[in-house]
Amino acid sequence: MKVFVVNCGSSSIKYQLFDMADESVLAKGLLERLGTSSALLRHSGNGKGREPVECERAVQAADHTAGLKLILDVLVDPRSGVLESIDQIDGVGHRVVHGGEGVTRSSRIDGELLKVIEANCDLAPLHNPANLAGIRAAMGAVPRAVHAAVFDTAFLATLPPHAYRYAVPNAWYAQHHVRRYGFHGTSHRYVTLTAAGLLGKPADQVHLITVHLGNGCSMTAVAGGKAVDHSMGMTPLEGLVMGTRSGDIDPAIVFQMHAAGLAVQEIDRVLNKESGLLGLSELSNDMRDLLRAVEVGDRKAALAVDVFVYRIAKYIGAYYTILPGLDAVVLTGGIGENSPPIRHRICRWLTPLGAVADEARNNQVVGGRAGPITAERSALAVWVVPTNEELMIARDTAAIVFGRGT
Ligand code: ADP
């Protein structure tokens, strides 16, 4: 079975084509700057029995429909493609950011589900409209396939009211849907299932704290395989310190900065795009740059890293308290998977919970490997488990094609 995974942003289409027989990736790529004169397609193909191809080329693609057509043409190209025909695609899995309160699982896309995605455009104005455009384009271009939507929010739909409600007037919730939804759910679900397997526990019995540290950062408390709390909120701005997002702040800071002369849109932009690691370091949103700067004595970079790690430790402490037990803290995302120094610092903060770091293990578990980074004798296990949201989407889509639930 072939499954095509599509992740549409407002000006980009990210894709992977899987052969689900062995979960291998036959092709993947990114079409960027859609709708501009400088649209660019980066594609790599690795079809069985064919020469691997890598290409990068300027293209003309006015919108998602044109962009998808272009990508599909590349997939079936007689010389460099990996498919004989588009009809070989059995399922198309679409990443959808916001499913709102009602969506708890991945589902086959029909008229009803399209309405749900549309109804949640207000809650994710930058993402859901682009996701919808991609779905409509793909349903037109690959009409014989089953189309499935996999929602970022779905894994987090099990949060209990005491975790998802804010202490604001009830009317804000009833009339304006003000509550915690959370994001990165597909990543947290993937690492939860993978970690359960690695720890030898049934998925519905594992207790974890999963920590996704990429450009965006979030943490989920998982009890019995279900999400019971999560650090991102009504929007992805809440919670951990991120590349350019502030994470938690006193909401009154918004009023103070407004009184100081900043328009609301400006404050929104600063908190989302100029804060976090970038705001504190005044250097970069990339952890690699900051770690290099710390080595040569950059104090602002050092503070940015300190605040980043401290916030993570504080959340782990809070989630430790609310879980019925803890099998492991699981680190993932670009920083979690690749940065021994940051992982070491997180482990040091967790000493009161019984974590004993193991330097050799920590240095070995990089480059897509999974494994523990704490010592055998450590009372608290800290693991690294690489995430793979595309594969999670492909697996859900395959299950839906087969008519099984997810
Ligand atoms: P996204 O959230 O965009 O999917 P990733 O999960 O790929 O991002 O994470 C990107 C971040 O991972 C980069 O901004 C960088 O800070 C960090 N990163 C990647 N490799 C390393 C490394 N070797 N050391 C420290 N940080 C790294």
CSV table of C-alpha atoms and ligand atoms in Angstrom, one decimal:
chain,number,residue,atom,x,y,z
A,1,MET,CA,0.0,0.0,0.0
A,2,LYS,CA,1.3,3.5,-0.9
A,3,VAL,CA,0.4,6.4,1.3
A,4,PHE,CA,1.1,10.0,0.4
A,5,VAL,CA,1.4,12.4,3.4
A,6,VAL,CA,0.8,16.1,2.8
A,7,ASN,CA,1.4,19.0,5.2
A,8,CYS,CA,0.2,22.3,3.6
A,9,GLY,CA,1.2,25.6,5.0
A,10,SER,CA,0.0,28.9,3.6
A,11,SER,CA,2.9,29.1,1.2
A,12,SER,CA,4.4,25.6,1.3
A,13,ILE,CA,3.6,21.9,0.7
A,14,LYS,CA,5.7,19.3,2.6
A,15,TYR,CA,5.2,15.7,1.4
A,16,GLN,CA,6.4,12.1,1.8
A,17,LEU,CA,5.3,9.0,-0.1
A,18,PHE,CA,5.5,5.8,2.0
A,19,ASP,CA,5.4,2.2,0.9
A,20,MET,CA,3.5,0.8,3.9
A,21,ALA,CA,4.7,-2.7,3.3
A,22,ASP,CA,8.0,-1.8,5.0
A,23,GLU,CA,7.2,1.8,6.0
A,24,SER,CA,10.0,3.0,3.6
A,25,VAL,CA,10.0,6.5,2.2
A,26,LEU,CA,9.8,6.4,-1.6
A,27,ALA,CA,10.0,10.1,-2.1
A,28,LYS,CA,9.9,13.3,-0.1
A,29,GLY,CA,10.2,17.0,-0.6
A,30,LEU,CA,9.2,20.5,0.0
A,31,LEU,CA,7.6,23.1,-2.3
A,32,GLU,CA,8.2,26.6,-0.8
A,33,ARG,CA,7.2,30.1,-1.6
A,34,LEU,CA,4.0,29.0,-3.3
A,35,GLY,CA,2.3,31.8,-5.1
A,36,THR,CA,5.4,33.9,-5.6
A,37,SER,CA,7.7,34.2,-8.6
A,38,SER,CA,10.5,32.4,-6.6
A,39,ALA,CA,8.7,29.1,-5.9
A,40,LEU,CA,11.2,26.3,-5.3
A,41,LEU,CA,10.8,22.5,-5.2
A,42,ARG,CA,13.2,20.3,-3.3
A,43,HIS,CA,12.6,16.7,-4.0
A,44,SER,CA,14.3,13.4,-3.4
A,45,GLY,CA,13.1,10.0,-4.7
A,46,ASN,CA,14.3,6.6,-3.8
A,47,GLY,CA,12.0,4.2,-5.7
A,48,LYS,CA,12.8,0.5,-5.4
A,49,GLY,CA,14.8,-0.7,-8.4
A,50,ARG,CA,15.3,3.0,-9.5
A,51,GLU,CA,18.3,5.3,-9.3
A,52,PRO,CA,17.9,7.7,-6.3
A,53,VAL,CA,17.2,11.3,-7.4
A,54,GLU,CA,17.8,14.6,-5.6
A,55,CYS,CA,16.7,17.8,-7.2
A,56,GLU,CA,16.1,21.4,-6.5
A,57,ARG,CA,14.5,23.6,-9.1
A,58,ALA,CA,12.6,26.9,-9.5
A,59,VAL,CA,8.9,26.2,-10.4
A,60,GLN,CA,5.7,28.0,-11.3
A,61,ALA,CA,3.0,27.3,-8.8
A,62,ALA,CA,0.3,29.8,-8.1
A,63,ASP,CA,-1.6,27.9,-5.5
A,64,HIS,CA,-2.0,24.6,-3.7
A,65,THR,CA,-3.7,23.0,-6.7
A,66,ALA,CA,-0.9,23.9,-9.0
A,67,GLY,CA,1.7,22.9,-6.5
A,68,LEU,CA,0.2,19.5,-5.8
A,69,LYS,CA,-0.1,18.8,-9.6
A,70,LEU,CA,3.6,19.6,-10.0
A,71,ILE,CA,4.6,17.3,-7.1
A,72,LEU,CA,2.4,14.5,-8.5
A,73,ASP,CA,3.9,14.9,-11.9
A,74,VAL,CA,7.4,14.5,-10.4
A,75,LEU,CA,6.2,11.3,-8.6
A,76,VAL,CA,5.1,9.7,-11.9
A,77,ASP,CA,7.8,11.1,-14.1
A,78,PRO,CA,8.8,8.2,-16.4
A,79,ARG,CA,12.5,8.7,-15.9
A,80,SER,CA,12.9,10.0,-12.3
A,81,GLY,CA,9.5,9.1,-10.7
A,82,VAL,CA,8.7,6.4,-8.2
A,83,LEU,CA,5.2,5.6,-9.3
A,84,GLU,CA,3.7,4.2,-12.6
A,85,SER,CA,0.5,6.1,-12.0
A,86,ILE,CA,-1.3,8.3,-9.5
A,87,ASP,CA,-3.8,5.5,-9.1
A,88,GLN,CA,-1.1,3.5,-7.1
A,89,ILE,CA,-1.7,5.9,-4.2
A,90,ASP,CA,-4.1,4.2,-1.9
A,91,GLY,CA,-4.3,6.8,0.8
A,92,VAL,CA,-3.6,10.5,1.3
A,93,GLY,CA,-2.9,11.6,4.9
A,94,HIS,CA,-3.3,15.3,5.6
A,95,ARG,CA,-1.8,17.0,8.6
A,96,VAL,CA,-4.5,19.3,10.0
A,97,VAL,CA,-3.6,21.6,12.9
A,98,HIS,CA,-6.9,22.2,14.7
A,99,GLY,CA,-9.8,19.9,15.2
A,100,GLY,CA,-11.4,21.9,18.0
A,101,GLU,CA,-13.1,20.2,21.0
A,102,GLY,CA,-15.0,17.5,19.1
A,103,VAL,CA,-12.1,15.8,17.3
A,104,THR,CA,-10.4,13.0,19.2
A,105,ARG,CA,-9.0,10.8,16.5
A,106,SER,CA,-7.8,10.7,12.9
A,107,SER,CA,-10.7,10.3,10.5
A,108,ARG,CA,-11.6,9.7,6.9
A,109,ILE,CA,-12.4,13.1,5.2
A,110,ASP,CA,-16.0,13.6,4.2
A,111,GLY,CA,-18.3,16.6,3.8
A,112,GLU,CA,-18.9,16.6,7.6
A,113,LEU,CA,-15.3,16.6,8.5
A,114,LEU,CA,-14.5,19.4,6.0
A,115,LYS,CA,-17.1,21.5,7.9
A,116,VAL,CA,-15.4,20.7,11.2
A,117,ILE,CA,-12.0,21.8,9.8
A,118,GLU,CA,-13.6,24.9,8.4
A,119,ALA,CA,-15.4,25.7,11.6
A,120,ASN,CA,-12.1,25.7,13.4
A,121,CYS,CA,-10.4,28.2,11.1
A,122,ASP,CA,-10.9,30.9,13.6
A,123,LEU,CA,-8.9,29.0,16.2
A,124,ALA,CA,-6.0,28.4,13.8
A,125,PRO,CA,-6.2,31.2,11.2
A,126,LEU,CA,-2.7,30.6,9.9
A,127,HIS,CA,-3.0,26.9,9.5
A,128,ASN,CA,-6.5,25.4,9.0
A,129,PRO,CA,-7.3,27.4,5.8
A,130,ALA,CA,-4.0,26.2,4.3
A,131,ASN,CA,-4.7,22.6,5.4
A,132,LEU,CA,-8.2,22.9,3.8
A,133,ALA,CA,-6.8,24.3,0.5
A,134,GLY,CA,-4.4,21.3,0.4
A,135,ILE,CA,-7.2,18.8,1.1
A,136,ARG,CA,-9.4,20.2,-1.6
A,137,ALA,CA,-6.5,20.2,-4.1
A,138,ALA,CA,-5.5,16.7,-3.2
A,139,MET,CA,-9.0,15.3,-3.3
A,140,GLY,CA,-9.2,16.7,-6.9
A,141,ALA,CA,-5.8,15.4,-7.9
A,142,VAL,CA,-5.9,12.0,-6.3
A,143,PRO,CA,-9.7,11.2,-6.5
A,144,ARG,CA,-9.5,7.4,-6.2
A,145,ALA,CA,-7.5,7.4,-2.9
A,146,VAL,CA,-9.0,7.5,0.6
A,147,HIS,CA,-8.2,10.9,2.2
A,148,ALA,CA,-7.6,11.0,6.0
A,149,ALA,CA,-7.1,14.0,8.3
A,150,VAL,CA,-4.7,13.6,11.2
A,151,PHE,CA,-5.1,16.4,13.7
A,152,ASP,CA,-2.4,18.0,15.9
A,153,THR,CA,-5.0,18.5,18.6
A,154,ALA,CA,-6.5,15.0,18.6
A,155,PHE,CA,-4.1,13.3,21.0
A,156,LEU,CA,-4.6,16.1,23.5
A,157,ALA,CA,-8.4,15.9,23.4
A,158,THR,CA,-8.3,13.6,26.5
A,159,LEU,CA,-7.2,16.4,28.8
A,160,PRO,CA,-9.6,16.6,31.7
A,161,PRO,CA,-11.4,19.9,32.4
A,162,HIS,CA,-9.2,20.8,35.3
A,163,ALA,CA,-6.2,20.8,32.9
A,164,TYR,CA,-7.9,22.4,29.9
A,165,ARG,CA,-9.9,25.2,31.5
A,166,TYR,CA,-8.5,28.5,32.4
A,167,ALA,CA,-9.7,30.4,35.5
A,168,VAL,CA,-11.5,33.1,33.5
A,169,PRO,CA,-15.3,33.7,33.3
A,170,ASN,CA,-17.2,30.7,32.1
A,171,ALA,CA,-18.7,32.8,29.3
A,172,TRP,CA,-15.3,33.1,27.7
A,173,TYR,CA,-15.3,29.3,27.3
A,174,ALA,CA,-18.9,29.0,26.3
A,175,GLN,CA,-19.0,31.8,23.8
A,176,HIS,CA,-15.4,32.2,22.6
A,177,HIS,CA,-14.0,28.6,23.1
A,178,VAL,CA,-11.3,29.9,25.4
A,179,ARG,CA,-9.5,26.7,26.7
A,180,ARG,CA,-6.3,24.8,26.3
A,181,TYR,CA,-6.2,22.7,23.1
A,182,GLY,CA,-2.5,22.0,22.8
A,183,PHE,CA,-0.5,21.3,19.6
A,184,HIS,CA,2.2,18.9,18.4
A,185,GLY,CA,-0.2,16.1,19.4
A,186,THR,CA,0.9,13.8,16.5
A,187,SER,CA,4.5,14.0,17.7
A,188,HIS,CA,3.6,13.3,21.3
A,189,ARG,CA,1.5,10.4,20.3
A,190,TYR,CA,4.2,8.9,18.1
A,191,VAL,CA,6.9,9.1,20.8
A,192,THR,CA,4.4,7.8,23.4
A,193,LEU,CA,3.7,4.7,21.3
A,194,THR,CA,7.3,4.2,20.4
A,195,ALA,CA,8.5,4.7,24.0
A,196,ALA,CA,5.9,2.2,25.3
A,197,GLY,CA,7.3,-0.4,22.9
A,198,LEU,CA,10.9,0.4,23.9
A,199,LEU,CA,10.1,0.2,27.6
A,200,GLY,CA,8.2,-3.1,27.1
A,201,LYS,CA,4.9,-1.7,28.4
A,202,PRO,CA,1.4,-1.9,26.8
A,203,ALA,CA,0.6,1.5,25.3
A,204,ASP,CA,-2.4,1.9,27.5
A,205,GLN,CA,-0.4,1.4,30.7
A,206,VAL,CA,2.6,3.7,30.1
A,207,HIS,CA,3.1,6.9,32.2
A,208,LEU,CA,5.4,9.4,30.5
A,209,ILE,CA,6.4,13.0,30.3
A,210,THR,CA,7.0,13.6,26.6
A,211,VAL,CA,9.1,16.7,25.8
A,212,HIS,CA,9.2,18.0,22.2
A,213,LEU,CA,12.0,20.5,21.7
A,214,GLY,CA,12.2,21.8,18.2
A,215,ASN,CA,11.7,25.4,16.9
A,216,GLY,CA,8.4,25.1,18.8
A,217,CYS,CA,8.6,23.3,22.2
A,218,SER,CA,5.9,21.6,24.1
A,219,MET,CA,5.4,19.0,26.9
A,220,THR,CA,2.7,16.4,27.5
A,221,ALA,CA,1.9,14.5,30.7
A,222,VAL,CA,0.8,11.0,29.6
A,223,ALA,CA,-1.1,8.7,32.1
A,224,GLY,CA,-2.0,5.2,30.9
A,225,GLY,CA,-1.1,6.2,27.4
A,226,LYS,CA,-3.5,9.2,27.4
A,227,ALA,CA,-2.6,12.9,27.5
A,228,VAL,CA,-3.7,14.4,30.8
A,229,ASP,CA,-1.9,17.8,30.6
A,230,HIS,CA,0.0,19.8,28.0
A,231,SER,CA,2.0,23.0,28.0
A,232,MET,CA,0.7,24.7,24.9
A,233,GLY,CA,-2.6,26.4,25.3
A,234,MET,CA,-5.4,28.0,23.3
A,235,THR,CA,-2.5,28.9,20.9
A,236,PRO,CA,1.0,27.5,20.6
A,237,LEU,CA,2.3,30.6,22.5
A,238,GLU,CA,1.9,29.2,26.0
A,239,GLY,CA,4.3,27.0,27.9
A,240,LEU,CA,8.0,26.3,27.3
A,241,VAL,CA,10.5,28.9,26.0
A,242,MET,CA,10.8,28.3,22.2
A,243,GLY,CA,13.0,29.5,19.3
A,244,THR,CA,11.1,32.8,18.9
A,245,ARG,CA,8.0,32.3,21.2
A,246,SER,CA,8.0,33.5,24.8
A,247,GLY,CA,6.1,30.7,26.3
A,248,ASP,CA,4.5,31.6,29.7
A,249,ILE,CA,4.4,35.2,30.6
A,250,ASP,CA,2.2,37.3,32.9
A,251,PRO,CA,-0.7,38.3,30.7
A,252,ALA,CA,-0.6,41.7,32.2
A,253,ILE,CA,2.6,42.3,30.4
A,254,VAL,CA,0.5,42.7,27.2
A,255,PHE,CA,-1.4,45.6,28.8
A,256,GLN,CA,1.8,47.2,30.0
A,257,MET,CA,3.4,47.0,26.6
A,258,HIS,CA,0.2,48.3,25.0
A,259,ALA,CA,0.3,51.2,27.4
A,260,ALA,CA,3.9,51.7,26.5
A,261,GLY,CA,2.8,52.3,22.9
A,262,LEU,CA,2.9,49.0,21.1
A,263,ALA,CA,-0.2,48.0,19.1
A,264,VAL,CA,-1.8,44.7,19.8
A,265,GLN,CA,-0.7,43.2,16.5
A,266,GLU,CA,2.8,44.3,17.2
A,267,ILE,CA,2.8,42.6,20.7
A,268,ASP,CA,1.4,39.5,19.0
A,269,ARG,CA,4.3,39.5,16.5
A,270,VAL,CA,7.0,40.2,19.1
A,271,LEU,CA,5.7,37.4,21.5
A,272,ASN,CA,5.5,34.9,18.6
A,273,LYS,CA,8.5,35.9,16.4
A,274,GLU,CA,11.0,38.0,18.4
A,275,SER,CA,10.9,36.4,21.8
A,276,GLY,CA,12.1,33.1,23.3
A,277,LEU,CA,15.7,32.2,22.6
A,278,LEU,CA,16.0,34.9,20.0
A,279,GLY,CA,14.6,37.6,22.2
A,280,LEU,CA,16.8,36.8,25.2
A,281,SER,CA,20.0,36.1,23.3
A,282,GLU,CA,19.6,38.9,20.7
A,283,LEU,CA,21.6,36.4,18.6
A,284,SER,CA,19.7,33.5,17.2
A,285,ASN,CA,16.7,31.2,17.6
A,286,ASP,CA,18.9,28.2,16.8
A,287,MET,CA,20.2,26.3,19.8
A,288,ARG,CA,23.4,25.3,18.0
A,289,ASP,CA,24.3,29.0,17.6
A,290,LEU,CA,23.6,29.7,21.2
A,291,LEU,CA,25.7,26.8,22.5
A,292,ARG,CA,28.6,28.0,20.4
A,293,ALA,CA,28.2,31.5,21.7
A,294,VAL,CA,28.1,30.3,25.4
A,295,GLU,CA,31.4,28.5,24.8
A,296,VAL,CA,33.1,31.9,24.0
A,297,GLY,CA,31.5,33.6,26.9
A,298,ASP,CA,28.3,35.3,25.5
A,299,ARG,CA,26.3,36.1,28.6
A,300,LYS,CA,23.0,36.8,26.9
A,301,ALA,CA,23.2,33.5,25.1
A,302,ALA,CA,24.0,31.8,28.4
A,303,LEU,CA,20.9,33.4,30.0
A,304,ALA,CA,18.7,32.3,27.1
A,305,VAL,CA,19.9,28.7,27.6
A,306,ASP,CA,19.4,28.9,31.3
A,307,VAL,CA,15.8,30.2,31.1
A,308,PHE,CA,15.1,27.5,28.4
A,309,VAL,CA,16.3,24.6,30.5
A,310,TYR,CA,14.9,25.9,33.8
A,311,ARG,CA,11.4,26.2,32.3
A,312,ILE,CA,11.6,22.6,31.0
A,313,ALA,CA,12.7,21.4,34.5
A,314,LYS,CA,9.9,23.4,36.2
A,315,TYR,CA,7.2,21.8,34.0
A,316,ILE,CA,8.6,18.3,34.4
A,317,GLY,CA,8.4,18.8,38.2
A,318,ALA,CA,4.8,19.9,37.9
A,319,TYR,CA,3.8,17.0,35.7
A,320,TYR,CA,5.7,14.5,37.9
A,321,THR,CA,3.2,15.5,40.7
A,322,ILE,CA,0.1,15.0,38.7
A,323,LEU,CA,0.9,11.6,37.2
A,324,PRO,CA,0.1,8.3,38.9
A,325,GLY,CA,3.7,7.1,38.2
A,326,LEU,CA,6.5,7.9,35.7
A,327,ASP,CA,8.1,5.3,33.5
A,328,ALA,CA,10.3,7.8,31.7
A,329,VAL,CA,10.8,11.4,30.6
A,330,VAL,CA,11.1,11.3,26.8
A,331,LEU,CA,13.0,13.9,24.9
A,332,THR,CA,12.4,14.5,21.2
A,333,GLY,CA,12.5,17.2,18.4
A,334,GLY,CA,15.6,18.7,16.9
A,335,ILE,CA,17.1,19.8,20.2
A,336,GLY,CA,15.9,16.8,22.2
A,337,GLU,CA,17.3,14.3,19.6
A,338,ASN,CA,20.6,16.0,18.9
A,339,SER,CA,21.9,18.1,21.8
A,340,PRO,CA,23.8,16.2,24.5
A,341,PRO,CA,24.7,19.5,26.4
A,342,ILE,CA,21.0,20.6,26.8
A,343,ARG,CA,19.9,17.1,27.7
A,344,HIS,CA,22.7,16.9,30.3
A,345,ARG,CA,21.5,20.1,31.9
A,346,ILE,CA,17.9,18.9,31.9
A,347,CYS,CA,19.0,15.7,33.7
A,348,ARG,CA,21.0,17.8,36.3
A,349,TRP,CA,17.8,19.7,37.2
A,350,LEU,CA,16.0,16.3,37.7
A,351,THR,CA,18.5,15.0,40.3
A,352,PRO,CA,15.9,15.5,43.2
A,353,LEU,CA,13.6,13.2,41.2
A,354,GLY,CA,16.3,10.5,41.1
A,355,ALA,CA,17.8,11.1,37.7
A,356,VAL,CA,21.4,10.1,37.3
A,357,ALA,CA,22.9,11.2,34.0
A,358,ASP,CA,25.1,8.9,32.0
A,359,GLU,CA,27.6,10.9,29.9
A,360,ALA,CA,28.6,8.1,27.6
A,361,ARG,CA,24.9,7.2,26.8
A,362,ASN,CA,24.0,10.8,26.4
A,363,ASN,CA,26.8,11.3,23.8
A,364,GLN,CA,25.9,8.2,21.9
A,365,VAL,CA,22.2,8.8,21.5
A,366,VAL,CA,22.2,11.2,18.6
A,367,GLY,CA,21.5,11.3,14.8
A,368,GLY,CA,18.1,9.6,14.9
A,369,ARG,CA,18.9,7.0,17.6
A,370,ALA,CA,16.7,6.1,20.5
A,371,GLY,CA,17.8,5.1,24.0
A,372,PRO,CA,18.2,6.0,27.6
A,373,ILE,CA,20.6,8.8,28.6
A,374,THR,CA,20.4,8.1,32.3
A,375,ALA,CA,22.4,5.4,34.1
A,376,GLU,CA,21.1,1.9,34.7
A,377,ARG,CA,20.8,2.7,38.5
A,378,SER,CA,18.9,6.0,37.9
A,379,ALA,CA,15.6,6.0,39.8
A,380,LEU,CA,14.1,8.2,37.0
A,381,ALA,CA,14.7,7.2,33.4
A,382,VAL,CA,15.3,9.9,30.8
A,383,TRP,CA,15.1,8.6,27.2
A,384,VAL,CA,15.6,10.1,23.7
A,385,VAL,CA,13.0,8.9,21.1
A,386,PRO,CA,13.2,10.6,17.7
A,387,THR,CA,9.8,11.8,16.5
A,388,ASN,CA,8.3,11.0,13.1
A,389,GLU,CA,5.0,12.8,12.6
A,390,GLU,CA,4.9,11.9,8.9
A,391,LEU,CA,5.1,8.2,9.7
A,392,MET,CA,2.4,8.6,12.4
A,393,ILE,CA,0.1,10.2,9.8
A,394,ALA,CA,0.9,7.5,7.2
A,395,ARG,CA,0.1,4.7,9.8
A,396,ASP,CA,-3.2,6.4,10.7
A,397,THR,CA,-4.1,6.8,7.0
A,398,ALA,CA,-3.2,3.2,6.3
A,399,ALA,CA,-5.5,2.0,9.2
A,400,ILE,CA,-8.3,4.2,7.8
A,401,VAL,CA,-7.8,2.8,4.3
A,402,PHE,CA,-8.0,-0.7,5.8
A,403,GLY,CA,-11.2,0.4,7.6
A,404,ARG,CA,-9.6,-0.1,11.0
A,405,GLY,CA,-9.9,2.7,13.6
A,406,THR,CA,-6.8,4.6,14.7
B,1,ADP,P1,10.8,22.1,13.9
B,1,ADP,O1,10.1,22.5,15.2
B,1,ADP,O2,10.8,23.3,12.9
B,1,ADP,O3,10.3,20.8,13.2
B,1,ADP,P2,13.2,20.7,14.6
B,1,ADP,O4,12.5,19.7,15.4
B,1,ADP,O5,13.8,20.2,13.3
B,1,ADP,O6,12.3,21.9,14.2
B,1,ADP,O7,14.2,21.4,15.5
B,1,ADP,C1,15.0,22.5,15.0
B,1,ADP,C2,15.9,23.0,16.1
B,1,ADP,O8,16.7,21.9,16.6
B,1,ADP,C3,16.9,24.0,15.6
B,1,ADP,O9,16.4,25.3,15.7
B,1,ADP,C4,18.1,23.8,16.4
B,1,ADP,O10,18.0,24.7,17.5
B,1,ADP,C5,17.9,22.4,17.1
B,1,ADP,N1,19.0,21.5,16.7
B,1,ADP,C6,19.2,20.7,15.7
B,1,ADP,N2,20.3,20.0,15.8
B,1,ADP,C7,20.9,20.4,16.9
B,1,ADP,C8,22.2,20.1,17.6
B,1,ADP,N3,23.0,19.3,17.1
B,1,ADP,N4,22.4,20.8,18.8
B,1,ADP,C9,21.5,21.7,19.3
B,1,ADP,N5,20.4,22.0,18.7
B,1,ADP,C10,20.1,21.4,17.6
